[in-house]
Tab-separated table of C-alpha atoms in Angstrom:
chain	number	residue	atom	x	y	z
F	1	MET	CA	20.873	-22.335	-22.236
F	2	GLN	CA	17.555	-23.493	-20.736
F	3	THR	CA	18.073	-21.048	-17.836
F	4	LYS	CA	18.611	-18.100	-20.180
F	5	THR	CA	15.395	-18.865	-21.905
F	6	LYS	CA	13.534	-19.026	-18.550
F	7	ASN	CA	14.833	-15.668	-17.496
F	8	ASN	CA	13.772	-13.968	-20.732
F	9	HIS	CA	10.173	-15.426	-20.679
F	10	ILE	CA	8.258	-12.247	-20.621
F	11	GLY	CA	5.023	-14.009	-19.873
F	12	ARG	CA	6.301	-15.619	-16.680
F	13	LYS	CA	7.653	-12.173	-15.700
F	14	ILE	CA	4.258	-10.682	-16.133
F	15	SER	CA	2.558	-13.423	-14.163
F	16	ARG	CA	5.076	-13.155	-11.323
F	17	ILE	CA	4.638	-9.384	-11.121
F	18	ARG	CA	0.909	-9.772	-11.201
F	19	GLU	CA	1.123	-12.345	-8.326
F	20	LEU	CA	3.434	-10.112	-6.231
F	21	ARG	CA	0.892	-7.107	-6.680
F	22	GLY	CA	-1.823	-9.424	-5.397
F	23	MET	CA	-3.747	-9.278	-8.626
F	24	LYS	CA	-5.810	-11.997	-10.204
F	25	GLN	CA	-5.806	-12.820	-13.976
F	26	GLU	CA	-9.438	-11.663	-13.945
F	27	THR	CA	-8.640	-8.302	-12.495
F	28	LEU	CA	-5.700	-7.675	-15.036
F	29	ALA	CA	-8.072	-8.817	-17.893
F	30	GLU	CA	-10.597	-6.096	-16.812
F	31	GLU	CA	-7.920	-3.484	-16.680
F	32	LEU	CA	-6.785	-4.426	-20.199
F	33	GLY	CA	-10.272	-4.976	-21.545
F	34	ILE	CA	-9.715	-8.461	-22.599
F	35	SER	CA	-10.718	-11.876	-21.414
F	36	GLN	CA	-9.023	-13.804	-18.604
F	37	GLN	CA	-8.049	-16.546	-21.234
F	38	ALA	CA	-6.244	-13.792	-23.226
F	39	VAL	CA	-4.172	-12.812	-20.117
F	40	SER	CA	-3.397	-16.522	-19.579
F	41	ASN	CA	-2.214	-16.649	-23.237
F	42	ILE	CA	-0.115	-13.667	-22.707
F	43	GLU	CA	1.467	-15.107	-19.464
F	44	ASN	CA	2.276	-18.238	-21.350
F	45	SER	CA	3.931	-16.434	-24.259
F	46	GLU	CA	7.731	-16.134	-24.202
F	47	LYS	CA	7.610	-12.872	-26.175
F	48	VAL	CA	5.022	-10.186	-26.057
F	49	ASP	CA	4.794	-7.410	-28.631
F	50	ASP	CA	5.874	-3.861	-27.449
F	51	ALA	CA	2.488	-2.312	-27.622
F	52	LYS	CA	0.745	-5.066	-25.648
F	53	LEU	CA	3.660	-5.076	-23.108
F	54	GLU	CA	3.187	-1.364	-22.603
F	55	GLU	CA	-0.508	-1.924	-21.869
F	56	VAL	CA	0.217	-4.735	-19.380
F	57	ALA	CA	2.912	-2.691	-17.739
F	58	LYS	CA	0.600	0.363	-17.119
F	59	ALA	CA	-2.147	-2.017	-15.831
F	60	LEU	CA	0.436	-3.538	-13.304
F	61	GLY	CA	1.698	-0.162	-12.288
F	62	VAL	CA	5.202	-0.769	-13.571
F	63	THR	CA	7.249	0.185	-16.553
F	64	LYS	CA	7.849	-1.922	-19.626
F	65	GLU	CA	11.494	-1.948	-18.881
F	66	GLY	CA	10.550	-3.089	-15.341
F	67	ILE	CA	8.904	-6.129	-16.700
F	68	GLN	CA	11.795	-6.896	-19.219
F	69	GLN	CA	14.362	-6.568	-16.426
F	70	PHE	CA	12.350	-8.278	-13.732
F	71	ASN	CA	14.518	-10.705	-11.784
F	72	GLU	CA	13.223	-12.763	-8.935
F	73	GLU	CA	16.506	-12.636	-7.145
F	74	SER	CA	16.631	-8.936	-7.100
F	75	ILE	CA	13.329	-8.763	-5.504
F	76	PHE	CA	14.312	-10.952	-2.678
F	77	ASN	CA	17.479	-9.018	-2.196
F	78	TYR	CA	15.430	-5.732	-2.087
F	79	PHE	CA	13.230	-7.021	0.681
F	80	ASN	CA	16.135	-8.550	2.557
F	81	SER	CA	17.779	-5.247	2.684
F	82	PHE	CA	15.089	-4.151	5.196
F	83	HIS	CA	16.485	-6.596	7.665
F	84	ASP	CA	19.928	-4.831	7.413
F	85	SER	CA	19.848	-2.514	10.514
F	86	SER	CA	22.804	-0.570	9.330
F	87	ALA	CA	20.613	0.862	6.544
F	88	PHE	CA	18.313	2.659	9.017
F	89	ASN	CA	18.777	4.863	11.949
F	90	THR	CA	17.133	2.797	14.800
F	91	HIS	CA	17.983	5.388	17.433
F	92	CYS	CA	14.764	6.965	18.732
F	93	THR	CA	15.253	10.843	19.216
F	94	PHE	CA	12.341	11.029	21.639
F	95	ASN	CA	10.805	9.179	24.458
F	96	PRO	CA	7.586	7.509	23.291
F	97	LEU	CA	6.108	7.548	26.651
F	98	ASP	CA	6.427	11.318	26.890
F	99	ARG	CA	4.615	11.518	23.547
F	100	LEU	CA	1.907	9.166	24.867
F	101	MET	CA	1.548	11.352	28.018
F	102	ASP	CA	1.327	14.513	25.922
F	103	ALA	CA	-1.490	12.997	23.781
F	104	TYR	CA	-3.362	11.942	26.860
F	105	GLU	CA	-3.143	15.386	28.391
F	106	GLU	CA	-4.331	16.833	25.124
F	107	ASN	CA	-7.266	14.493	25.043
F	108	LYS	CA	-8.092	15.319	28.590
F	109	LYS	CA	-8.198	18.990	27.932
F	110	LEU	CA	-10.303	18.352	24.708
F	111	TYR	CA	-12.765	16.325	26.893
F	112	GLU	CA	-12.948	18.994	29.570
F	113	ARG	CA	-13.734	21.551	26.906
F	114	LEU	CA	-16.398	19.344	25.303
F	115	LEU	CA	-17.869	18.734	28.831
F	116	GLN	CA	-18.027	22.502	29.502
F	117	ALA	CA	-19.696	23.180	26.228
F	118	GLU	CA	-22.386	20.532	27.078
F	119	LYS	CA	-22.854	22.164	30.552
F	120	ASP	CA	-23.411	25.562	28.871
F	121	LYS	CA	-25.847	24.082	26.455
F	122	ILE	CA	-27.900	22.495	29.202
F	123	ALA	CA	-27.804	25.720	31.170
F	124	TYR	CA	-29.017	27.847	28.218
F	125	LEU	CA	-31.944	25.170	27.495
F	126	GLU	CA	-32.953	25.335	31.078
F	127	LYS	CA	-32.972	29.069	30.870
F	128	LEU	CA	-35.139	29.032	27.873
F	129	LEU	CA	-37.439	26.518	29.521
F	130	ASN	CA	-37.772	28.599	32.707
F	131	LYS	CA	-38.766	31.673	30.603
F	132	LYS	CA	-41.922	29.876	29.294
């Protein structure tokens, strides 16, 4: 029964989501317009009223239901799924070296145009100086 209570502790879920988002209590407090101590009290509360939970969810960038259904195990399973190579097409459809060489050639052409523009500008300025 203790485990069930732990899993439904809304304050701990809020705290964990805040930590996963890289947010400090002070930052969340500023978003909510309350003190850091008030955020600490919310995170220590087993239950949070719906209106306050909605505000907290918005400040954290999640839904109220997302907080209520938050489960640490599901987060780890989600991130572990990125290591499953069958989920992604890892076959490259182009040669990266070809793309690199294309980019190099394009940069070379741009540099040559810039150099020519500078030469034209110098020639024009010399022509203006010679007229005086």
